[in-house]
Short mmCIF file of C-alpha atoms and ligand atoms in Angstrom, two decimals:
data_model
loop_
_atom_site.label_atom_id
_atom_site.label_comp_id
_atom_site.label_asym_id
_atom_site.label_seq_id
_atom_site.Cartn_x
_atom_site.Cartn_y
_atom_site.Cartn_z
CA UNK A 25 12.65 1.62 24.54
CA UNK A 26 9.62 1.34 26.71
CA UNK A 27 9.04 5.03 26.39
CA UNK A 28 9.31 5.68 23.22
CA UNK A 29 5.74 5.88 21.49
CA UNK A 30 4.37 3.13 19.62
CA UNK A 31 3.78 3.93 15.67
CA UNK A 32 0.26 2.69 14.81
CA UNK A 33 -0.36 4.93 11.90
CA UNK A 34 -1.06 3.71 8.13
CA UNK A 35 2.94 4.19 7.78
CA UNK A 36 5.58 4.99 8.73
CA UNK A 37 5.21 1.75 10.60
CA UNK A 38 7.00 -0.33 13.38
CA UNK A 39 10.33 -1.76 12.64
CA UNK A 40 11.82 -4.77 13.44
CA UNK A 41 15.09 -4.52 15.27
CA UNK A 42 16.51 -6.98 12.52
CA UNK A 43 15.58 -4.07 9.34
CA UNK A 44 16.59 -1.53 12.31
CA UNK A 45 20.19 -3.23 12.69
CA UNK A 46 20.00 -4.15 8.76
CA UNK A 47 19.77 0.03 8.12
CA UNK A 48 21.95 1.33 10.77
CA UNK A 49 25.32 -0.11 9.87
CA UNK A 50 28.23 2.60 8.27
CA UNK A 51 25.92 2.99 4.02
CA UNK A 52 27.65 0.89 1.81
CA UNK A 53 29.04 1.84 -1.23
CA UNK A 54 26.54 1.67 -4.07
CA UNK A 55 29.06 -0.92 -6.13
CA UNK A 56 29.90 -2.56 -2.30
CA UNK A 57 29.66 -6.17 -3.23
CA UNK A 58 27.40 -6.92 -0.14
CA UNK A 59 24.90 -4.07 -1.47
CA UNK A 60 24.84 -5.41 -4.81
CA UNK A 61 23.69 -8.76 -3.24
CA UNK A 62 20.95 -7.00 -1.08
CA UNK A 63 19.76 -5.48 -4.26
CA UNK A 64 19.14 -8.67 -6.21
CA UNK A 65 17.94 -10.80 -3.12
CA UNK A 66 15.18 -7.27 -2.60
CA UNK A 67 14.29 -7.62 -6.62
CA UNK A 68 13.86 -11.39 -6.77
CA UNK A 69 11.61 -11.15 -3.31
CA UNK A 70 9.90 -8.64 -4.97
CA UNK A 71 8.53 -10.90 -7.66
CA UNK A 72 7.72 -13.41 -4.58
CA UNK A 73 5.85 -11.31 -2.59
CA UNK A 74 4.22 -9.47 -5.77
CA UNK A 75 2.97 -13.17 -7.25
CA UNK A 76 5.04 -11.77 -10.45
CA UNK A 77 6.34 -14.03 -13.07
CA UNK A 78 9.80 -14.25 -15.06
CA UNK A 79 8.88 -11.87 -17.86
CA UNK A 80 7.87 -8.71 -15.40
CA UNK A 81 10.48 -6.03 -14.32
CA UNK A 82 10.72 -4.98 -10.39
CA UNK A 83 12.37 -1.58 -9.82
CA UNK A 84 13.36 0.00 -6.44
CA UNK A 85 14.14 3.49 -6.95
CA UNK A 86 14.81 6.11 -4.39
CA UNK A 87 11.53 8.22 -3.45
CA UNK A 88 8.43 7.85 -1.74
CA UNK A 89 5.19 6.22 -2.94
CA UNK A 90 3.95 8.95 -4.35
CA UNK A 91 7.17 9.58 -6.49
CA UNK A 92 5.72 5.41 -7.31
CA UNK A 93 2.49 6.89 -8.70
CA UNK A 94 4.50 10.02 -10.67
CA UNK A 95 6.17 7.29 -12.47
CA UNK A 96 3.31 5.27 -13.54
CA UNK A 97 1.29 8.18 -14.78
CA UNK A 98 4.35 9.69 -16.54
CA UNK A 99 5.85 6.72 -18.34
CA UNK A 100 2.49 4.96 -19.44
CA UNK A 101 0.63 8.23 -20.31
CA UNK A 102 1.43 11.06 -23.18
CA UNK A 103 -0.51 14.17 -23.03
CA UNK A 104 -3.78 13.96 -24.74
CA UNK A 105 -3.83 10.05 -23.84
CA UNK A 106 -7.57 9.21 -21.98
CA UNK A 107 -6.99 7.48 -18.48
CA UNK A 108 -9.95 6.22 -16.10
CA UNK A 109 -9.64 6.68 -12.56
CA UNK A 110 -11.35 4.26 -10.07
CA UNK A 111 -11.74 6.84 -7.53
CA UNK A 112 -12.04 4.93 -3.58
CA UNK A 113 -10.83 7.87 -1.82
CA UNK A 114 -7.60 10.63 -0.98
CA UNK A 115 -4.89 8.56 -3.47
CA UNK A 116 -6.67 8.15 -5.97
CA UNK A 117 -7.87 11.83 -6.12
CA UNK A 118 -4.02 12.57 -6.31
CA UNK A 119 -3.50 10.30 -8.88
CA UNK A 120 -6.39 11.47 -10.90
CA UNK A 121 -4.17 15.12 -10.38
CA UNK A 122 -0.95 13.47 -11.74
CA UNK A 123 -2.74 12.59 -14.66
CA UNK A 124 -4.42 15.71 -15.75
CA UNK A 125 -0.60 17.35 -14.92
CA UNK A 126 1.01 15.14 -17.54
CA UNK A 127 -1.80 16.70 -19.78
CA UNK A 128 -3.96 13.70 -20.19
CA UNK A 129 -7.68 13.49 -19.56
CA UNK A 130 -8.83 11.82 -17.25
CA UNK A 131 -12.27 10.26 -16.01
CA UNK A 132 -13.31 9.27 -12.74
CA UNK A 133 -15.74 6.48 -11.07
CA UNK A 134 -16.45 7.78 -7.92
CA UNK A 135 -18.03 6.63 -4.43
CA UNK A 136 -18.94 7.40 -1.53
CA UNK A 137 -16.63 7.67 1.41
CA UNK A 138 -16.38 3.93 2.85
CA UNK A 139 -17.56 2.37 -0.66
CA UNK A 140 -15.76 1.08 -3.93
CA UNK A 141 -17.58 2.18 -7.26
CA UNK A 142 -18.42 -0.88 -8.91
CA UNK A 143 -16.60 -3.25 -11.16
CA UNK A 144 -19.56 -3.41 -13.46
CA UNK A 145 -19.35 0.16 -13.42
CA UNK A 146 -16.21 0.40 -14.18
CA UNK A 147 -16.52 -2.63 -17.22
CA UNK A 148 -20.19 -0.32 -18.88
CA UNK A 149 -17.32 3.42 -18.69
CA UNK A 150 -14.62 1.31 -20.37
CA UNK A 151 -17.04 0.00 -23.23
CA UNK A 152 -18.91 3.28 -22.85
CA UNK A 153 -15.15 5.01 -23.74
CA UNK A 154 -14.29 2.32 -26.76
CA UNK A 155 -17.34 2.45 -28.50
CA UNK A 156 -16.62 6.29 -28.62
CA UNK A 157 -12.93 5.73 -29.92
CA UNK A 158 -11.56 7.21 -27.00
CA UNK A 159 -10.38 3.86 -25.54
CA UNK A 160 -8.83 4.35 -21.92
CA UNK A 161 -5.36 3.82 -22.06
CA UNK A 162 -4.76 2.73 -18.42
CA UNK A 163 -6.84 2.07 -15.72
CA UNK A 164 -5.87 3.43 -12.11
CA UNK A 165 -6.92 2.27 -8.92
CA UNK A 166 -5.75 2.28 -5.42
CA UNK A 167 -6.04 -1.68 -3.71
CA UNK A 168 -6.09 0.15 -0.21
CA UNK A 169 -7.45 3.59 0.35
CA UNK A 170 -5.45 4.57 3.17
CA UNK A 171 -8.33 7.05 3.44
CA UNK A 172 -11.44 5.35 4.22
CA UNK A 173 -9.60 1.70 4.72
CA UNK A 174 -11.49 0.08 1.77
CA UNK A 175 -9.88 -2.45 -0.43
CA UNK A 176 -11.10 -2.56 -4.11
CA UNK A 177 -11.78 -6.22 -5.68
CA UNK A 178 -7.90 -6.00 -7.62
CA UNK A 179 -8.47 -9.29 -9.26
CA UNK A 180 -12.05 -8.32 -10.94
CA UNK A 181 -10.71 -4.46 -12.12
CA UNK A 182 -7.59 -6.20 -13.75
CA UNK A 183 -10.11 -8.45 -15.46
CA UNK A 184 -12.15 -5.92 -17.01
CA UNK A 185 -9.16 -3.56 -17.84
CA UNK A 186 -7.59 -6.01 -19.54
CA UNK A 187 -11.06 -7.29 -21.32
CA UNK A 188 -11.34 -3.32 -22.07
CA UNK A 189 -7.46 -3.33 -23.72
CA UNK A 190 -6.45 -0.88 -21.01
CA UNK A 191 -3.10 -1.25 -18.88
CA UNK A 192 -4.11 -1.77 -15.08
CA UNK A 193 -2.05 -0.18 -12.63
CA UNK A 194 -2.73 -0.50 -9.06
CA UNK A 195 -1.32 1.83 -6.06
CA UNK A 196 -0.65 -0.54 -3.72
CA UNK A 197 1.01 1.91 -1.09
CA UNK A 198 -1.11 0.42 1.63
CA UNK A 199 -1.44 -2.81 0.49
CA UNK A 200 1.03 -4.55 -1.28
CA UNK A 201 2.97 -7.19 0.84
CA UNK A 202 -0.35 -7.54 3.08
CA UNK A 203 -2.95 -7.84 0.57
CA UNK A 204 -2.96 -10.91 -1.25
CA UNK A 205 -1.81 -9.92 -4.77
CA UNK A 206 -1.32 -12.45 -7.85
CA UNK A 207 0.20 -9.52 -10.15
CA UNK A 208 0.53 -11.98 -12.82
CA UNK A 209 -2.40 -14.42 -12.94
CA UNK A 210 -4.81 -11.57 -12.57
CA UNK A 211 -2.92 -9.49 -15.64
CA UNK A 212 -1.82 -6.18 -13.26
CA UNK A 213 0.29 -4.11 -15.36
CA UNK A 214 1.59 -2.23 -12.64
CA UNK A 215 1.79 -2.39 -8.67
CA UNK A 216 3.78 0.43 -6.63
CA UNK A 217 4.41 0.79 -2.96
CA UNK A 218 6.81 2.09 -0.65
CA UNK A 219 9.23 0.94 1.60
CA UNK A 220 7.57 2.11 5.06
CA UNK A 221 4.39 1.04 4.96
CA UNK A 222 3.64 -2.99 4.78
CA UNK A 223 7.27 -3.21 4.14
CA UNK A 224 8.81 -2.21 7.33
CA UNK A 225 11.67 0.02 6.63
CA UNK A 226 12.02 3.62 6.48
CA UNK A 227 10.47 6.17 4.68
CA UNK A 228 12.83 6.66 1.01
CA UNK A 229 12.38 3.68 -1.39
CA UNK A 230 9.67 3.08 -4.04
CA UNK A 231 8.82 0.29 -5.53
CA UNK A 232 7.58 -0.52 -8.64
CA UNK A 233 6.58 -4.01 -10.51
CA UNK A 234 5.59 -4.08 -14.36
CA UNK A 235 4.40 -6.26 -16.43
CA UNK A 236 6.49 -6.83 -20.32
CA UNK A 237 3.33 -4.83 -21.96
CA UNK A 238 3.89 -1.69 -19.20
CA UNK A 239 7.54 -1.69 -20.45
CA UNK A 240 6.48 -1.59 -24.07
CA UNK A 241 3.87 1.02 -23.31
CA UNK A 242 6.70 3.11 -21.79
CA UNK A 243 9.42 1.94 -25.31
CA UNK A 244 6.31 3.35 -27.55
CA UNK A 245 5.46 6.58 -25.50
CA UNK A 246 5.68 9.64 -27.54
CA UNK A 247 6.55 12.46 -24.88
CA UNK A 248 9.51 11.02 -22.74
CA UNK A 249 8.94 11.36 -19.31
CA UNK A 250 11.60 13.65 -17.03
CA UNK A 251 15.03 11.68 -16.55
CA UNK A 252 14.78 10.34 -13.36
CA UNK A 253 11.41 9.12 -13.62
CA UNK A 254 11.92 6.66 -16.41
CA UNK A 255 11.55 3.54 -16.49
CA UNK A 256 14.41 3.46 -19.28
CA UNK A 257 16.51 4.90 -17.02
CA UNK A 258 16.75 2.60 -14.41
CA UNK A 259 16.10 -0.83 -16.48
CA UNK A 260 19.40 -1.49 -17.50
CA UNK A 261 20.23 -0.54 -13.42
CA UNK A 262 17.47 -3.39 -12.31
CA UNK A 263 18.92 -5.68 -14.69
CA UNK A 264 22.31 -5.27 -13.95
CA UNK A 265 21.36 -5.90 -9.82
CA UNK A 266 19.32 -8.46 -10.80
CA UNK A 267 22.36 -10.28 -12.58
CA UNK A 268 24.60 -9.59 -8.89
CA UNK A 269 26.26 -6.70 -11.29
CA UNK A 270 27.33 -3.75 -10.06
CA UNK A 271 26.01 -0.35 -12.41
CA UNK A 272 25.15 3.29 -11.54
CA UNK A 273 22.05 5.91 -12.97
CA UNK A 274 21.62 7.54 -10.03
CA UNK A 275 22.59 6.80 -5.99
CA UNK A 276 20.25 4.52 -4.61
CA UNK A 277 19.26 4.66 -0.95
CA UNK A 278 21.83 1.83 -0.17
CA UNK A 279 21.34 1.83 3.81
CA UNK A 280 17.48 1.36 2.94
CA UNK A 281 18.08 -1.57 0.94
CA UNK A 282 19.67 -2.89 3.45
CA UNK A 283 16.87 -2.72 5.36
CA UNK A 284 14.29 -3.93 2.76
CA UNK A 285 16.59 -7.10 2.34
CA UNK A 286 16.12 -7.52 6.22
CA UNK A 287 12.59 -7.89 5.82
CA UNK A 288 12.16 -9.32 2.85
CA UNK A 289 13.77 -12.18 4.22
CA UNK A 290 11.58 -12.37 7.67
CA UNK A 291 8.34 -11.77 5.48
CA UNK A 292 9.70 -14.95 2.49
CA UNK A 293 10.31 -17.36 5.27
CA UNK A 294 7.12 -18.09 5.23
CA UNK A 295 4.44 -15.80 3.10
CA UNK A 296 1.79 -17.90 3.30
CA UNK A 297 1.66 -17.27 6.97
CA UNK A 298 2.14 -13.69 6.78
CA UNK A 299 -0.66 -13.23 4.39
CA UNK A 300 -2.48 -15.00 6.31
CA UNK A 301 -1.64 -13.05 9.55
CA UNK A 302 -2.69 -9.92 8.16
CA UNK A 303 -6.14 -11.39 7.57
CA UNK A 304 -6.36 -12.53 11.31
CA UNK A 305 -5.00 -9.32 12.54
CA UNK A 306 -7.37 -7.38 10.20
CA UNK A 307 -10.43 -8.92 10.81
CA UNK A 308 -8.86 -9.31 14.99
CA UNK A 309 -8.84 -5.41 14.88
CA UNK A 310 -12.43 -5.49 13.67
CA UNK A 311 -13.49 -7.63 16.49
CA UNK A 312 -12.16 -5.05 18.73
CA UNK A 313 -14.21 -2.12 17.28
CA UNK A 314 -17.22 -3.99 17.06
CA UNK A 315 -17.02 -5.03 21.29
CA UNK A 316 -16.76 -1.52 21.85
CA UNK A 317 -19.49 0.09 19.95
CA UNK A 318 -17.17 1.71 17.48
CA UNK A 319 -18.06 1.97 13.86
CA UNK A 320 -16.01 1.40 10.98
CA UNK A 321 -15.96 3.34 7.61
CA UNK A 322 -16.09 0.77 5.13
CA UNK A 323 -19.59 -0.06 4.27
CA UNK A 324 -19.01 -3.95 4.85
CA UNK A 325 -16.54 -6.59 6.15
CA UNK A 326 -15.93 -7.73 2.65
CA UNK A 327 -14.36 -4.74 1.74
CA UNK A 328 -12.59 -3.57 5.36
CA UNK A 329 -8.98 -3.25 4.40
CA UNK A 330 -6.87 -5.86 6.38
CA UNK A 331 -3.65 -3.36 7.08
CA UNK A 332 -5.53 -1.02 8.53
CA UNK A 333 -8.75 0.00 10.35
CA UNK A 334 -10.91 3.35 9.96
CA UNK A 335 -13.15 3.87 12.50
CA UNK A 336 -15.54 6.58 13.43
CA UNK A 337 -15.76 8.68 16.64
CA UNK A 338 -18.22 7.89 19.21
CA UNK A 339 -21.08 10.49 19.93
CA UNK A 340 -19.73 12.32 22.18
CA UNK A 341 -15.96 12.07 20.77
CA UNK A 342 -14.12 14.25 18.68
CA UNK A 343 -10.59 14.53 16.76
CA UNK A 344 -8.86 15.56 20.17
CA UNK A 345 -9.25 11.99 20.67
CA UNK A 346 -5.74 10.79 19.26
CA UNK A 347 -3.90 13.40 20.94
CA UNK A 348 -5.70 11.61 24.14
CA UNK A 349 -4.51 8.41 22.79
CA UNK A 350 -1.20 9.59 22.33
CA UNK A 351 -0.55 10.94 25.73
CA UNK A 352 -1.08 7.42 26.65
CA UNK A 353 2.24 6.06 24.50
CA UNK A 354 0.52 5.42 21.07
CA UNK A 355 0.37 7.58 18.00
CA UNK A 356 -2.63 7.11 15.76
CA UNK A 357 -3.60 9.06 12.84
CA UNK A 358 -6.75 10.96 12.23
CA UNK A 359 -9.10 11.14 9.24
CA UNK A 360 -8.14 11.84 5.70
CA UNK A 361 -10.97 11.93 3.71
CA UNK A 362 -11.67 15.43 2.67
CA UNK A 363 -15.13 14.77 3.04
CA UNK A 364 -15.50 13.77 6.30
CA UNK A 365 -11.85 14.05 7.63
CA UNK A 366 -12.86 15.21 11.57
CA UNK A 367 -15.20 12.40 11.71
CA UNK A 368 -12.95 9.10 11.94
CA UNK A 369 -9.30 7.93 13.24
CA UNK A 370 -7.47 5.41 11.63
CA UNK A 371 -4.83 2.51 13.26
CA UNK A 372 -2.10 1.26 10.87
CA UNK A 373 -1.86 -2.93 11.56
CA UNK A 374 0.44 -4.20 8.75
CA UNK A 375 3.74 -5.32 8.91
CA UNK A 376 6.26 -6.90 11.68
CA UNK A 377 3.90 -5.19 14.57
CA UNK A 378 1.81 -8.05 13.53
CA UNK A 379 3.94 -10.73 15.08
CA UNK A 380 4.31 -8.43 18.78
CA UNK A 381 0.59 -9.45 20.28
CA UNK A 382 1.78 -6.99 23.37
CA UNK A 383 1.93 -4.06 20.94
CA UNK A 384 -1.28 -4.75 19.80
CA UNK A 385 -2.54 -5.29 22.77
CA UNK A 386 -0.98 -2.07 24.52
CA UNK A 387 -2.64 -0.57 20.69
CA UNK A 388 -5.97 -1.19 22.07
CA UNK A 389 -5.19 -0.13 25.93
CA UNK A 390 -4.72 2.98 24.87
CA UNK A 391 -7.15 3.50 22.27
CA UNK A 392 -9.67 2.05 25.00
CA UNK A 393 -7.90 4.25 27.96
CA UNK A 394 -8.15 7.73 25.09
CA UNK A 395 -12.08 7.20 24.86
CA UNK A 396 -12.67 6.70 28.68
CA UNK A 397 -10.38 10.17 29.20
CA UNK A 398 -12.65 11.81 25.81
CA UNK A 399 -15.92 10.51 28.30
CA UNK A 400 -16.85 7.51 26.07
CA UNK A 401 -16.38 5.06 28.44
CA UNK A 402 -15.98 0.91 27.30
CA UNK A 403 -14.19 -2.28 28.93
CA UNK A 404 -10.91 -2.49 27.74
CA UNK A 405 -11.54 -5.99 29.36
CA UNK A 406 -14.38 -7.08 26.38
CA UNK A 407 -12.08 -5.60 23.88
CA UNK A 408 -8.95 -7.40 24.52
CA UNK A 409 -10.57 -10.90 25.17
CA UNK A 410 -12.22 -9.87 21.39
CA UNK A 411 -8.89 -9.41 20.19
CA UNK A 412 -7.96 -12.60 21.49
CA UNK A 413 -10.56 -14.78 20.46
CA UNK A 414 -10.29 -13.70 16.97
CA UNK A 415 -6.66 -13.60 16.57
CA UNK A 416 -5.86 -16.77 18.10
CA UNK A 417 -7.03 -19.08 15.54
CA UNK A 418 -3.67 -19.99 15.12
CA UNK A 419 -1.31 -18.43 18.32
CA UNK A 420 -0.52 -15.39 17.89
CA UNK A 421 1.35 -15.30 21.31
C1 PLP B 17 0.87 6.47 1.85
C2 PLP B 17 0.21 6.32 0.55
C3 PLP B 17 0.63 7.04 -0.59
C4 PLP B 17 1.71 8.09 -0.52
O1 PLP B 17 2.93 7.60 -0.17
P1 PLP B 17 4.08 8.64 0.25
O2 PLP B 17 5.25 7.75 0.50
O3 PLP B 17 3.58 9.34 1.46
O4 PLP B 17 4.27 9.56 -0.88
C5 PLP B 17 0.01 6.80 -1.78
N1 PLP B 17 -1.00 5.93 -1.88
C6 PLP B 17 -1.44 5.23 -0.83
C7 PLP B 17 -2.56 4.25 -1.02
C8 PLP B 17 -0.86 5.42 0.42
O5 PLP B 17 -1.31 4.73 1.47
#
């Protein structure tokens, strides 16, 4: 096990040897009793770890988390519709895409790389749209950007979406399950993610939470969206799981659920203290960059992403560096931004790694050992006793 690399990108992540075991028995049957029980115990977690209440509708369909976002664009939007994109970086450039595909407009509130646009931005272009009579039907944004590693205020931009009449839909891909999220209380009309990134399971489920007035949007749409995308399609499936009933759309990826229920169950034990972990970690992580001279992208604390970290090269240091890193047992990722993708790396922390100090620690070894070989030498010393100091507020051993 010892050689295999470590996985310390923004997903796929680490995974526990409990969702390993959980997804590596003979698949099940999709009307298996034992599957059937996965399934509801994954749906009612769902609402759990989503902060959703009785009324909203969780949906695990087969796919990745973009097949998440396809969804939500196609089922709440008909062509000619008007959508506003809060634009933080790379996924929510695709989504903007999605929606001009479905052949409604779209406009964007942009930033620059490492910044959120505003939420009083965002609150003048929806008024600015309504006073026009071209009220925004749904208003996107991504809580992570796995791009630059900024989180958006998801709690404010429901507020004013909802103040605005607009459905709020949030790509939660790199967040869900490790930012805090009160779907609910803050009046989100949509969260997706996907099973391998906070999650801890393998790449092939999405998963989808909406609220009643999402699944109305979707009963009043005009232009049906394609089969397997709708959300009609695979209610009656959700409902029937939900209920411990067997029923069949389309195959769902029953050796993944498996897994999912696996850590759905480690992550409920206690999610308080998970949340919470991820904010140690997080800001941990930080500590780390900061006692080495590193840089991160995200213009402040306040907004630095707790699941992951993006963090710019050293003079002197280039993109070869994660190949360096990787020659030392750890896989990073590079940069993503289009803008400024050859400038920054980025280390995934989210997730069951979270709980394995030693990974972490070998995490920043190696990350330390890759800028000493790239000539940017630091003292992997000062940055693990950084790590520790900030982590151990509660032990993290
Ligand atoms: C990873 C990610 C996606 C895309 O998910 P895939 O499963 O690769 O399709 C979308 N949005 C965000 C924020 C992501 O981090």
């Amino acid at each position: 096990m010892s050689d295999r690399p470590l996985l310390m990108i923004p997903g796929p992540v680490e995974v526990s040897p409990e969702v390993l075991a959980a997804a590596a028995a003979p698949p099940p049957g999709h009307l298996a009793p034992g599957l059937v029980e996965a399934f509801a115990r994954c749906l009612r977690a769902m609402r759990t770890v989503w902060g959703a209440d009785a009324s909203a509708v969780p949906m695990l369909v087969p796919g990745s988390g973009t097949i998440a976002m396809e969804m939500a664009v196609c089922n709440l939007l008909a062509p000619g519709d008007q959508a506003l994109v809060v634009n933080s970086g790379f996924f929510s450039s695709r989504m903007a895409e999605m929606v001009r595909r479905r052949g409604a407009r779209v406009e964007q509130v942009t930033a620059d790389p490492g910044a959120h646009p505003e939420v009083d931005e965002i609150d003048q272009r929806l008024g600015r749209l309504s006073a026009a009579g071209d009220a925004a039907k749904v208003l996107f944004a991504t809580h992570v950007d796995t791009s630059t590693a900024v989180r958006v205020d998801a709690q404010r931009l429901a507020e004013v979406g909802r103040k605005h009449g607009a459905l709020v839909v949030f790509d939660g891909v790199c967040a869900t399950a490790g930012e805090r999220l009160e779907m609910s209380a803050w009046g989100a009309d949509l969260v997706l993610t996907a099973s391998q990134k906070v999650l801890g399971t393998a790449p092939g489920v999405a998963l989808l939470m909406l609220s009643e007035k999402a699944m109305d949007a979707r009963r009043r749409l005009g232009s049906p969206p394609p089969l397997c995308l709708d959300f009609l399609s695979w209610l009656p499936i959700m409902n029937a799981y939900e209920a411990g009933e067997k029923a069949y759309f389309s195959t769902p990826p029953t050796s993944l659920i498996m897994g999912l229920d696996a850590s759905f169950e480690a992550m409920t034990r206690d999610l308080d203290g998970w949340f919470d972990r991820h904010e140690r970690i997080g800001h941990a992580m930080r500590a780390v960059w900061k006692s080495i001279g590193l840089e991160i992208i995200p213009a402040s604390e306040e907004i630095a992403a707790n699941t992951l970290s993006a963090v710019r090269y050293p003079d002197g240091v280039d993109a070869t560096l994660c190949a360096k890193i990787a020659a030392r047992g750890v896989v990073v990722a590079p940069g993503l931004h289009p803008k400024m993708a050859d400038r920054y790396f980025r280390v995934g922390h989210m997730g069951d790694v979270l709980f394995h100090p030693a990974k972490l620690r070998r995490t920043i070894e190696a990350i330390c050992g890759g800028l000493g070989d790239a000539g940017y030498s630091v003292d992997v010393g000062a940055a693990l006793d950084a790590f520790d100091s900030a982590a151990a507020n509660e032990s993290v051993q």
